[in-house]
Coordinates of C-alpha atoms in Angstrom, one line a residue:
Chain P
M1 CA 0.0 0.0 0.0
K2 CA 3.0 2.2 0.4
R3 CA 3.5 2.2 -3.4
V4 CA -0.1 3.4 -4.0
N5 CA 0.7 6.4 -1.7
V6 CA 3.5 7.3 -4.1
I7 CA 1.1 7.7 -6.9
Q8 CA -0.8 10.7 -5.7
P9 CA -3.0 12.5 -8.3
K10 CA -0.6 15.5 -8.4
A11 CA 2.5 13.4 -8.8
L12 CA 0.6 11.4 -11.4
L13 CA 0.0 14.5 -13.5
K14 CA 3.7 15.4 -13.3
V15 CA 4.6 11.9 -14.5
I16 CA 2.2 12.2 -17.3
A17 CA 3.7 15.6 -18.4
L18 CA 7.1 14.2 -18.3
L19 CA 6.2 11.1 -20.2
V20 CA 4.4 12.6 -23.1
P21 CA 7.6 12.2 -25.3
L22 CA 7.6 8.6 -24.2
L23 CA 4.4 8.0 -26.3
F24 CA 6.8 7.7 -29.2
N25 CA 7.8 4.4 -27.6
A26 CA 4.5 3.2 -26.5
N27 CA 5.2 -0.4 -27.4
G28 CA 8.0 -0.6 -24.9
L29 CA 5.9 0.8 -22.2
A30 CA 3.1 -1.5 -23.1
F31 CA 5.3 -4.4 -22.5
A32 CA 6.4 -3.0 -19.2
A33 CA 2.8 -2.8 -18.2
S34 CA 1.8 -6.2 -19.3
S35 CA 4.7 -7.9 -17.6
Q36 CA 3.6 -6.5 -14.3
T37 CA -0.1 -7.3 -14.6
S38 CA 0.2 -10.3 -12.3
D39 CA 1.3 -8.0 -9.5
L40 CA -1.7 -7.3 -7.2
T41 CA -0.7 -3.8 -6.4
K42 CA -0.3 -3.0 -10.1
N43 CA -3.7 -4.1 -10.8
S44 CA -5.2 -1.8 -8.3
V45 CA -3.2 1.1 -9.7
A46 CA -4.2 0.3 -13.2
A47 CA -7.8 0.3 -12.1
V48 CA -7.4 3.7 -10.5
A49 CA -5.6 5.3 -13.4
S50 CA -7.0 3.3 -16.3
P51 CA -7.5 6.0 -18.9
V52 CA -3.9 7.2 -18.5
V53 CA -1.5 5.6 -21.0
S54 CA 1.7 6.0 -19.1
A55 CA 0.5 5.4 -15.5
P56 CA 1.0 1.6 -15.5
A57 CA 4.4 2.0 -17.2
A58 CA 5.5 4.6 -14.8
E59 CA 4.3 2.6 -11.9
A60 CA 6.1 -0.5 -13.3
A61 CA 9.4 1.3 -13.5
H62 CA 9.0 3.2 -10.2
G63 CA 7.7 0.2 -8.3
A64 CA 10.6 -2.1 -9.2
E65 CA 13.6 -2.7 -7.1
A66 CA 16.9 -1.3 -8.4
P67 CA 18.5 -4.5 -9.9
E68 CA 15.2 -5.7 -11.0
G69 CA 14.5 -2.4 -12.7
E70 CA 17.6 -2.7 -14.8
E71 CA 16.6 -6.1 -16.0
K72 CA 13.1 -4.8 -16.8
A73 CA 14.6 -2.0 -18.8
G74 CA 16.6 -4.4 -20.9
D75 CA 13.6 -6.6 -21.5
V76 CA 11.5 -3.6 -22.5
I77 CA 14.1 -2.3 -24.9
M78 CA 14.6 -5.8 -26.4
H79 CA 10.8 -6.2 -26.7
H80 CA 10.6 -2.9 -28.5
I81 CA 13.4 -3.7 -30.9
L82 CA 12.5 -7.3 -31.7
D83 CA 9.8 -8.7 -33.8
N84 CA 6.8 -10.4 -32.3
S85 CA 3.4 -11.6 -33.3
V86 CA 1.3 -9.1 -31.3
F87 CA 0.6 -5.7 -32.7
A88 CA -0.1 -3.6 -29.6
F89 CA -2.1 -0.4 -29.5
E90 CA -1.7 0.5 -25.8
P91 CA -4.0 1.4 -24.2
F92 CA -6.6 0.5 -26.8
G93 CA -5.7 -3.2 -26.8
S94 CA -3.7 -5.3 -29.1
I95 CA -4.1 -7.4 -32.2
N96 CA -2.9 -11.0 -32.3
L97 CA -1.4 -11.5 -35.7
P98 CA -2.2 -14.8 -37.5
K99 CA 0.3 -17.7 -37.3
I100 CA 0.8 -19.4 -40.7
V101 CA 2.9 -22.5 -41.2
V102 CA 3.3 -23.8 -44.8
G103 CA 5.3 -27.0 -45.4
G104 CA 7.0 -26.9 -42.1
Y105 CA 8.1 -23.3 -42.6
D106 CA 6.8 -20.7 -40.2
I107 CA 5.7 -17.7 -42.4
S108 CA 3.4 -16.2 -39.8
V109 CA 2.6 -12.5 -40.1
T110 CA 4.5 -10.6 -37.4
K111 CA 4.7 -6.9 -36.4
H112 CA 7.5 -6.2 -38.8
V113 CA 5.6 -7.8 -41.7
V114 CA 2.6 -5.6 -40.9
M115 CA 4.9 -2.6 -40.9
L116 CA 6.3 -3.7 -44.3
W117 CA 2.8 -3.9 -45.6
V118 CA 2.0 -0.4 -44.2
V119 CA 5.1 0.9 -45.9
A120 CA 4.1 -0.8 -49.2
A121 CA 0.6 0.6 -48.9
L122 CA 2.0 4.1 -48.2
L123 CA 4.5 3.8 -51.1
L124 CA 1.8 2.7 -53.5
T125 CA -0.6 5.5 -52.4
V126 CA 2.0 8.3 -52.5
F127 CA 3.6 7.2 -55.8
S128 CA 0.4 6.4 -57.6
A129 CA -0.7 9.9 -56.9
V130 CA 2.7 11.3 -58.0
G131 CA 2.8 9.1 -61.1
G132 CA -0.7 10.1 -61.9
S133 CA 0.1 13.8 -61.7
Y134 CA 3.1 13.2 -63.9
K135 CA 1.0 11.5 -66.5
K136 CA -1.3 14.6 -66.6
L137 CA 1.7 16.9 -66.7
T138 CA 2.6 18.4 -70.0
N139 CA 6.1 19.4 -70.9
R140 CA 5.5 23.1 -70.2
Q141 CA 4.1 22.6 -66.7
A142 CA 6.1 22.5 -63.5
P143 CA 5.2 19.8 -60.9
K144 CA 3.4 20.9 -57.8
G145 CA 3.0 19.8 -54.2
L146 CA 3.7 16.1 -53.5
A147 CA 5.0 15.5 -57.0
N148 CA 7.5 18.3 -56.6
A149 CA 8.7 17.0 -53.2
M150 CA 9.2 13.5 -54.5
E151 CA 10.8 14.7 -57.7
A152 CA 13.6 16.3 -55.7
L153 CA 14.4 12.9 -54.2
V154 CA 13.9 11.0 -57.4
E155 CA 16.1 13.4 -59.3
F156 CA 18.7 13.1 -56.5
I157 CA 18.7 9.3 -56.8
R158 CA 18.7 9.5 -60.5
L159 CA 21.6 11.9 -61.0
D160 CA 23.8 11.9 -57.9
V161 CA 23.4 8.2 -57.0
A162 CA 22.7 6.2 -60.1
K163 CA 24.2 8.3 -62.9
S164 CA 27.4 9.2 -61.1
N165 CA 28.1 5.7 -59.8
I166 CA 26.9 3.4 -62.5
G167 CA 27.5 5.6 -65.5
H168 CA 26.5 4.2 -68.9
G169 CA 23.3 2.2 -68.8
Y170 CA 22.2 3.5 -65.4
E171 CA 18.5 3.8 -66.5
K172 CA 18.1 0.0 -66.3
H173 CA 18.8 0.0 -62.5
L174 CA 16.8 3.1 -61.7
P175 CA 13.5 1.4 -60.8
Y176 CA 15.4 -0.9 -58.3
L177 CA 17.4 1.9 -56.7
L178 CA 14.4 4.2 -56.4
T179 CA 12.2 1.5 -54.9
V180 CA 14.9 0.4 -52.4
F181 CA 15.5 4.0 -51.4
F182 CA 11.9 4.9 -50.7
F183 CA 11.2 1.5 -49.2
I184 CA 14.0 1.8 -46.7
L185 CA 13.2 5.5 -46.1
F186 CA 9.6 4.8 -45.3
C187 CA 10.5 1.9 -43.1
N188 CA 12.9 4.0 -41.2
L189 CA 10.5 6.9 -40.7
L190 CA 7.5 4.6 -39.7
G191 CA 9.7 3.3 -36.9
L192 CA 9.8 6.8 -35.5
I193 CA 6.1 7.4 -35.1
P194 CA 4.0 6.2 -32.2
Y195 CA 2.9 2.5 -32.4
G196 CA 5.3 2.0 -35.3
A197 CA 8.1 -0.5 -35.5
T198 CA 11.3 -0.3 -37.5
A199 CA 11.2 -3.1 -40.0
T200 CA 14.7 -2.1 -41.2
G201 CA 15.9 -2.6 -37.6
N202 CA 15.3 -6.3 -38.2
V203 CA 18.3 -8.2 -39.6
N204 CA 16.1 -10.4 -41.7
V205 CA 14.6 -7.5 -43.6
T206 CA 17.9 -5.8 -44.3
L207 CA 19.4 -9.2 -45.3
T208 CA 16.6 -9.7 -47.8
L209 CA 17.1 -6.3 -49.3
S210 CA 20.9 -6.7 -49.6
V211 CA 20.4 -10.1 -51.2
F212 CA 18.4 -8.3 -53.8
T213 CA 21.3 -5.9 -54.3
F214 CA 23.6 -8.9 -54.5
F215 CA 21.5 -10.5 -57.2
V216 CA 21.2 -7.3 -59.2
T217 CA 24.9 -6.8 -58.9
Q218 CA 25.8 -10.3 -60.0
I219 CA 23.3 -10.4 -62.9
S220 CA 24.4 -7.0 -64.2
A221 CA 28.1 -8.2 -64.0
F222 CA 27.2 -11.3 -66.0
K223 CA 25.3 -9.2 -68.5
A224 CA 28.1 -6.7 -68.8
H225 CA 31.1 -9.1 -69.1
G226 CA 29.7 -12.5 -70.0
V227 CA 30.7 -15.7 -68.2
K228 CA 34.4 -15.4 -69.3
G229 CA 34.7 -11.8 -68.4
Y230 CA 33.0 -12.5 -65.1
L231 CA 35.5 -15.2 -64.2
Q232 CA 38.4 -13.0 -65.3
H233 CA 37.0 -10.3 -63.0
L234 CA 37.4 -12.8 -60.1
T235 CA 41.2 -13.0 -60.8
A236 CA 41.3 -9.2 -60.6
G237 CA 43.7 -9.2 -63.6
T238 CA 46.7 -10.5 -61.6
H239 CA 49.3 -13.1 -62.6
W240 CA 48.1 -16.7 -62.6
S241 CA 50.4 -17.6 -59.7
L242 CA 48.4 -15.3 -57.5
W243 CA 45.1 -16.7 -58.4
I244 CA 45.1 -19.1 -55.5
I245 CA 45.0 -16.1 -53.2
M246 CA 43.1 -13.6 -55.4
V247 CA 40.1 -15.8 -56.4
P248 CA 39.0 -16.7 -52.9
I249 CA 39.5 -13.1 -51.8
E250 CA 37.4 -11.8 -54.7
I251 CA 34.7 -14.4 -54.1
I252 CA 34.6 -13.5 -50.4
G253 CA 34.5 -9.8 -51.5
Q254 CA 31.3 -10.5 -53.5
F255 CA 29.6 -11.6 -50.3
T256 CA 31.1 -9.1 -47.8
K257 CA 29.4 -6.3 -49.8
P258 CA 25.8 -7.4 -49.1
F259 CA 26.8 -8.5 -45.6
A260 CA 28.1 -5.0 -44.9
L261 CA 24.9 -3.5 -46.3
T262 CA 22.8 -5.8 -44.1
V263 CA 24.7 -5.0 -40.9
R264 CA 25.0 -1.3 -41.5
L265 CA 21.3 -0.6 -42.0
F266 CA 20.2 -3.0 -39.3
A267 CA 22.7 -1.8 -36.7
N268 CA 22.0 1.9 -37.4
M269 CA 18.3 1.6 -37.1
T270 CA 18.5 -0.6 -34.0
A271 CA 21.1 1.5 -32.2
G272 CA 19.1 4.7 -32.4
H273 CA 16.0 3.0 -30.8
I274 CA 18.1 1.4 -28.1
I275 CA 19.7 4.8 -27.3
I276 CA 16.3 6.5 -27.0
L277 CA 14.9 3.8 -24.8
S278 CA 18.0 3.6 -22.7
L279 CA 17.9 7.4 -22.1
I280 CA 14.2 7.2 -21.1
F281 CA 14.9 4.3 -18.7
I282 CA 17.7 6.1 -17.0
S283 CA 15.1 8.2 -15.3
F284 CA 13.1 5.1 -14.2
I285 CA 16.2 3.3 -13.0
L286 CA 17.4 6.3 -11.0
K287 CA 13.7 7.1 -10.0
S288 CA 14.3 10.8 -10.4
Y289 CA 12.2 13.5 -12.0
I290 CA 15.2 15.7 -12.2
V291 CA 17.1 13.2 -14.3
A292 CA 14.0 12.8 -16.4
V293 CA 13.6 16.5 -17.1
A294 CA 17.3 17.4 -17.3
V295 CA 18.7 14.3 -19.0
S296 CA 16.3 11.7 -20.3
V297 CA 13.7 13.8 -22.2
P298 CA 16.0 16.4 -23.8
F299 CA 18.6 13.8 -24.8
A300 CA 15.9 11.5 -26.1
I301 CA 14.4 14.3 -28.2
F302 CA 17.9 15.1 -29.5
I303 CA 18.5 11.5 -30.4
Y304 CA 15.0 11.3 -32.0
L305 CA 15.9 14.2 -34.3
L306 CA 19.2 12.6 -35.0
E307 CA 17.3 9.4 -35.9
L308 CA 15.1 11.4 -38.3
F309 CA 18.3 12.4 -40.1
V310 CA 19.7 8.9 -39.9
A311 CA 16.5 7.5 -41.5
F312 CA 17.3 9.6 -44.6
L313 CA 21.0 9.0 -44.4
Q314 CA 20.8 5.2 -44.1
A315 CA 18.3 5.0 -46.9
F316 CA 20.7 7.1 -49.0
V317 CA 23.7 5.1 -48.0
F318 CA 22.1 1.7 -48.8
T319 CA 21.0 3.0 -52.2
M320 CA 24.4 4.7 -52.8
L321 CA 26.4 1.6 -52.0
S322 CA 24.0 -0.6 -54.1
A323 CA 24.6 1.8 -57.1
L324 CA 28.3 1.7 -56.3
F325 CA 28.5 -2.1 -56.3
I326 CA 26.5 -2.3 -59.5
G327 CA 28.8 0.3 -61.0
L328 CA 31.9 -1.6 -59.9
A329 CA 30.5 -4.9 -61.3
T330 CA 29.6 -3.4 -64.7
A331 CA 32.7 -1.2 -65.2
H332 CA 34.8 -2.3 -68.1
E333 CA 37.9 -0.2 -68.1
G334 CA 38.0 1.5 -64.7
H335 CA 38.5 -1.7 -62.7
D336 CA 40.4 -4.0 -65.0
E337 CA 43.1 -2.0 -66.7
P338 CA 45.0 -0.5 -63.7
A339 CA 45.1 -3.9 -62.1
A340 CA 46.4 -5.4 -65.4
G341 CA 49.0 -2.6 -65.6
T342 CA 50.4 -3.3 -62.1
A343 CA 50.6 -7.0 -62.9
H344 CA 53.1 -6.3 -65.7
H345 CA 55.5 -4.3 -63.5
Chain X
M1 CA 26.0 -1.2 -18.5
L2 CA 24.0 -4.2 -17.5
T3 CA 21.3 -3.2 -19.9
S4 CA 23.5 -3.4 -22.9
G5 CA 24.9 -6.7 -21.7
I6 CA 21.4 -8.1 -21.6
I7 CA 20.7 -6.9 -25.1
L8 CA 23.8 -8.6 -26.4
L9 CA 23.2 -11.8 -24.6
A10 CA 19.6 -12.0 -25.7
G11 CA 20.9 -13.2 -29.1
S12 CA 17.5 -12.9 -30.7
L13 CA 18.6 -9.7 -32.3
L14 CA 20.4 -11.7 -35.0
S15 CA 18.1 -14.7 -35.0
P16 CA 17.0 -15.7 -38.5
N17 CA 13.3 -15.7 -39.3
P18 CA 12.4 -17.3 -42.6
G19 CA 8.9 -16.0 -42.5
L20 CA 10.0 -12.4 -42.3
I21 CA 12.5 -13.0 -45.1
F22 CA 9.8 -14.5 -47.2
W23 CA 7.3 -11.7 -46.6
T24 CA 10.0 -9.0 -47.1
A25 CA 11.0 -10.5 -50.5
I26 CA 7.3 -10.8 -51.6
T27 CA 6.4 -7.4 -50.5
F28 CA 9.5 -5.8 -51.9
V29 CA 9.1 -7.4 -55.3
I30 CA 5.4 -6.6 -55.6
V31 CA 6.1 -3.0 -54.6
L32 CA 9.0 -2.8 -57.1
L33 CA 6.9 -4.1 -59.9
I34 CA 3.8 -1.9 -59.2
L35 CA 5.9 1.2 -58.7
K36 CA 7.9 0.5 -61.8
K37 CA 4.6 0.4 -63.7
I38 CA 2.7 3.3 -62.1
A39 CA 5.4 5.7 -60.8
W40 CA 8.9 5.3 -62.1
G41 CA 7.9 5.0 -65.7
P42 CA 5.9 8.2 -65.9
I43 CA 8.2 10.2 -63.6
L44 CA 11.4 9.2 -65.3
T45 CA 10.0 9.8 -68.7
A46 CA 8.8 13.2 -67.7
L47 CA 12.2 14.0 -66.1
E48 CA 14.0 12.9 -69.2
E49 CA 11.7 14.8 -71.5
R50 CA 12.1 17.9 -69.4
E51 CA 15.9 17.5 -69.4
K52 CA 15.8 17.2 -73.2
G53 CA 13.5 20.2 -73.4
I54 CA 15.8 22.3 -71.3
Q55 CA 18.8 21.2 -73.3
S56 CA 17.1 22.0 -76.6
S57 CA 16.1 25.4 -75.2
I58 CA 19.6 26.1 -74.2
D59 CA 20.8 25.0 -77.6
R60 CA 18.3 27.2 -79.3
A61 CA 19.3 30.2 -77.2
H62 CA 22.9 29.6 -78.0
Q63 CA 22.0 29.4 -81.7
A64 CA 20.0 32.6 -81.5
K65 CA 22.9 34.3 -79.8
D66 CA 25.3 33.1 -82.5
E67 CA 23.0 34.3 -85.1
S68 CA 22.5 37.7 -83.6
E69 CA 26.2 38.0 -83.1
A70 CA 26.8 37.2 -86.8
I71 CA 24.2 39.8 -87.8
L72 CA 25.8 42.4 -85.5
R73 CA 29.2 41.6 -87.1
K74 CA 27.7 42.0 -90.5
N75 CA 26.1 45.3 -89.5
K76 CA 29.4 46.6 -88.2
E77 CA 31.2 45.6 -91.4
L78 CA 28.5 47.3 -93.4
L79 CA 28.8 50.4 -91.3
A80 CA 32.6 50.4 -91.6
K81 CA 32.3 50.1 -95.3
A82 CA 29.8 52.9 -95.5
D83 CA 32.1 55.0 -93.4
A84 CA 35.0 54.4 -95.7
E85 CA 32.8 55.1 -98.7
S86 CA 31.7 58.4 -97.4
D87 CA 35.3 59.3 -96.4
R88 CA 36.4 58.5 -99.9
I89 CA 33.6 60.5 -101.4
I90 CA 34.4 63.5 -99.2
R91 CA 38.1 63.3 -100.0
E92 CA 37.4 63.0 -103.7
G93 CA 35.1 66.0 -103.6
R94 CA 37.6 68.0 -101.7
D95 CA 40.4 67.1 -104.1
F96 CA 38.2 67.9 -107.0
A97 CA 37.2 71.3 -105.5
E98 CA 40.9 72.0 -104.8
K99 CA 41.8 71.2 -108.3
L100 CA 39.0 73.2 -109.7
R101 CA 39.9 76.2 -107.6
A102 CA 43.5 76.0 -108.6
D103 CA 42.5 75.7 -112.3
I104 CA 40.1 78.6 -112.1
S105 CA 42.5 80.8 -110.3
Q106 CA 45.3 79.9 -112.7
K107 CA 43.1 80.6 -115.6
A108 CA 42.0 83.9 -114.2
Q109 CA 45.5 84.9 -113.5
S110 CA 46.6 84.0 -117.0
E111 CA 43.6 85.9 -118.3
A112 CA 44.5 88.9 -116.3
Q113 CA 48.0 88.7 -117.4
K114 CA 47.0 88.5 -121.0
M115 CA 44.6 91.4 -120.5
I116 CA 47.3 93.4 -118.8
A117 CA 49.8 92.6 -121.6
S118 CA 47.3 93.6 -124.3
A119 CA 46.4 96.7 -122.5
K120 CA 50.1 97.6 -122.2
E121 CA 50.6 97.0 -125.8
E122 CA 47.7 99.1 -126.7
I123 CA 48.9 101.9 -124.5
E124 CA 52.3 101.7 -126.1
Q125 CA 50.8 101.9 -129.6
E126 CA 48.6 104.8 -128.6
K127 CA 51.6 106.5 -127.1
R128 CA 53.6 106.0 -130.2
R129 CA 50.8 107.3 -132.4
A130 CA 50.3 110.2 -130.1
L131 CA 54.0 111.0 -130.2
D132 CA 54.0 110.8 -134.0
V133 CA 51.0 113.2 -134.1
L134 CA 52.7 115.4 -131.6
R135 CA 55.9 115.4 -133.5
N136 CA 54.1 116.4 -136.7
E137 CA 52.2 119.1 -134.8
V138 CA 55.3 120.4 -133.1
A139 CA 57.0 120.5 -136.5
D140 CA 54.1 122.3 -138.0
L141 CA 53.9 124.8 -135.1
A142 CA 57.6 125.3 -135.2
V143 CA 57.4 126.0 -138.9
K144 CA 54.4 128.3 -138.3
G145 CA 56.1 130.0 -135.4
A146 CA 59.3 130.5 -137.4
E147 CA 57.3 131.8 -140.3
K148 CA 55.6 134.3 -137.9
I149 CA 58.9 135.3 -136.2
I150 CA 60.6 135.6 -139.4
K151 CA 57.7 137.7 -140.6
T152 CA 57.6 140.0 -137.6
N153 CA 61.1 140.1 -136.2
L154 CA 64.1 139.1 -138.0
D155 CA 66.3 139.2 -134.9
A156 CA 68.0 136.0 -135.1
D157 CA 69.0 135.6 -131.6
I158 CA 65.7 136.4 -130.2
Q159 CA 64.0 134.1 -132.6
K160 CA 66.3 131.4 -131.8
R161 CA 65.6 131.8 -128.1
I162 CA 62.0 131.9 -128.7
V163 CA 62.1 128.7 -130.6
D164 CA 64.2 127.0 -128.0
S165 CA 62.0 128.0 -125.2
M166 CA 59.0 126.8 -127.1
I167 CA 60.4 123.5 -127.7
Q168 CA 61.3 123.3 -124.1
D169 CA 57.8 124.1 -123.1
L170 CA 56.4 121.5 -125.4
S171 CA 58.7 118.8 -124.2
T172 CA 57.8 119.5 -120.5
K173 CA 54.1 119.6 -121.3
R174 CA 54.4 116.2 -123.0
N175 CA 55.9 114.7 -120.1

């Protein structure tokens, strides 16, 4: 009953005011609340303050003992970062996503799959509108509104990413690069809104995307050089006695590129969320409003803005590197001749 | 931090999930195909068309500039030619006028010279004739005077003096 006394109406209001930024991370808090539901005292508090979103969470963090609180923080953060089969809309309830198993493979729809579909729906809505307005546009008209905003990004990808990295024949790869850029960008941004989850913060999603880049790179290399040219590429133009070293290195190099893409995107998106949540949980672990006001909330907002930048940056980096790899794979002279030249010396 | 340790140890951060891979691939490919059809096609065509339009506008502007420059050059050439022409005409006119003036003045001078010469000659002739007439007259008068003197006074000395003084008088009067 001592804990109930801590949550006076006045104090509760303060907590609510301090935790408004936390709504960005409502999923994490929801888990904190649900993990504590078995506790009798929690139940009573939840009943008292049921319309308030953050009350159970605040109680959960405040009520826990110090070492226990740290463990809870870790669990909450992990819960927020990881995929699961429940799409929670705290405090309005949650949706249990269907579990599908086909031929022994678990292809059940999870939170991140739902986010991917939301991204897909958003992309299709936005770009069907943009594409439609471009179809209506005559040569003498300037694009307006959404079409204009998207054109800046499309033009950026087209010229600064695709054309400058791939060079000749870049038009073929534009649809892939544009799609991958906007897909990742929307995924990253949706992770930053309340109730959202970052699908690109899941290693499986980024792995799939970079496997696409891998296939595009390999196929374009085959198309550009033929089988013989492709195999020659693997020797990097060195003397035959070095092939025993060069060929494995080149083959490994083919796989490290998509691996680097995978880890870069996944780690960047995950790290930002972990930092935001960790900053928030500092105030719960230390049980101090001062820390919350002076440290947690300002720093979390700062990291949030940084994340907004990182969302664009990582989408750009992924696209940029994909274009660069395609450019390297399809380049005829730029890659082979200097290597051949050094081999003669 | 204990928290970060827990996150690392959780391990599930890197756990593979075939279902998610499957759905990502399906979703991405469908989005790619639809967007390629409805968005990237029209947008990229429009962008390329606009790029070409801008390029052709720039080309046209350059062409117009070249043309106008050529016209300007031609105009300048024409102007210079006209200037030279007018200079030449003025110079020729001036030369002609100069020559004409010199001719006229020379002619006038020679004319005057001629007239002066003829006048002088005429004067000389008139003088000679007058002298002849005068001489005859003087001789007649002298003869008459002598006749008279002889008639009236046969004093030789006086007569001689009178005749002398008379001749003297005549000669001074003539001059």
